[in-house]
Coordinates of C-alpha atoms in Angstrom, one line a residue:
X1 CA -9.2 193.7 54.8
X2 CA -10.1 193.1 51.0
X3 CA -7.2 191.0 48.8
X4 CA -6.5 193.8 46.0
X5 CA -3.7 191.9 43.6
X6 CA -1.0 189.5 44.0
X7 CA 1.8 190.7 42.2
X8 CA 4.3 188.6 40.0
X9 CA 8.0 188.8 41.3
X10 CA 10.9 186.8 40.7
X11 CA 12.2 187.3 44.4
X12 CA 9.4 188.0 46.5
X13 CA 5.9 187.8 47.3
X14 CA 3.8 190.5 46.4
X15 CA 0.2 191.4 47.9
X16 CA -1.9 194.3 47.7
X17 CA -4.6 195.1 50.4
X18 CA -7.0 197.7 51.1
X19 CA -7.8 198.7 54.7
X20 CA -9.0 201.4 56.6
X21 CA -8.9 204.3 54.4
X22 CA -5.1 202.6 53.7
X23 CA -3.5 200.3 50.9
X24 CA -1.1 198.1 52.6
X25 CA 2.1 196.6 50.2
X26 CA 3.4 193.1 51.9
X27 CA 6.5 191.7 50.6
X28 CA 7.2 188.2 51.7
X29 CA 10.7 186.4 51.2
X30 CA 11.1 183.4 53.6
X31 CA 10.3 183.7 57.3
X32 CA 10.7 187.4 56.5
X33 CA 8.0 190.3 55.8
X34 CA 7.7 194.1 55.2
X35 CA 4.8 196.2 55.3
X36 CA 4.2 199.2 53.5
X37 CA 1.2 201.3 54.2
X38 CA 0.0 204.0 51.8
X39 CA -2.6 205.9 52.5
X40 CA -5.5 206.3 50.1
X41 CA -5.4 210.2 50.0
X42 CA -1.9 210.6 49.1
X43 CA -2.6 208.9 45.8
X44 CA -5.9 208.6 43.1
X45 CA -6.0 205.0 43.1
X46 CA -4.5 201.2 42.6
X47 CA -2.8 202.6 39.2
X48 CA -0.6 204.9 41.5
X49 CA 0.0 202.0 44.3
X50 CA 1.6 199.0 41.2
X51 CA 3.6 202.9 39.9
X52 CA 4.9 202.6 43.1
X53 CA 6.8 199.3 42.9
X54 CA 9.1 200.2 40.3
X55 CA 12.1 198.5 40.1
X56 CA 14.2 200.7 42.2
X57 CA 12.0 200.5 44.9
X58 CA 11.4 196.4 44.5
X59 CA 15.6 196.6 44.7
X60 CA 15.8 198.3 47.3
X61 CA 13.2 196.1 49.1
X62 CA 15.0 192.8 48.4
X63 CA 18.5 194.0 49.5
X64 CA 16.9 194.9 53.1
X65 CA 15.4 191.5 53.2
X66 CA 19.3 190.6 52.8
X67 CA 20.2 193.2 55.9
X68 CA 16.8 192.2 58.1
X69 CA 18.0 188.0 57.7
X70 CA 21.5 189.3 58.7
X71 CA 20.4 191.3 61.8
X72 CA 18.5 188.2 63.1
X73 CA 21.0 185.9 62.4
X74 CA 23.4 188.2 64.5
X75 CA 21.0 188.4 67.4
X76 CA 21.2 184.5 67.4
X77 CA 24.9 184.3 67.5
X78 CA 24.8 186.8 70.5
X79 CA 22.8 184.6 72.5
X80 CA 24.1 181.6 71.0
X81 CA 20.9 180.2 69.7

């Protein structure tokens, strides 16, 4: 896996790989992650990948860390962990 960029955010960290014919977006916040996985023959290149993460997207991204922490959280109230 080869390290592509780090990318500056206010509310998350940002990473760019490139794997196996695929560029992989990792968003970090906490204990939490998502994974994006873009394959290099839908797009011509990095440039299109950091078009990608526009703001709406990055948003949208945060607000389902907020959602994924909340869904955990819930599982440990149900079995009172």
């Amino acid at each position: 896996m080869r390290h592509v960029a780090d990318i500056p955010h206010s509310e998350a960290k940002i990473t760019l790989f490139s794997w196996n014919g695929k560029y992989l977006i990792k968003l970090e916040k906490g204990d939490l992650e998502q994974t994006y996985k873009v394959s290099e023959l839908d797009i011509t290149g990095e440039e299109d990948v950091f078009a990608l993460l526009d703001e709406e997207f990055l948003q949208a991204a945060i607000r389902r860390f907020a959602l994924m922490r909340a869904d955990l959280q819930a599982s440990f109230d149900r079995h009172g962990l």
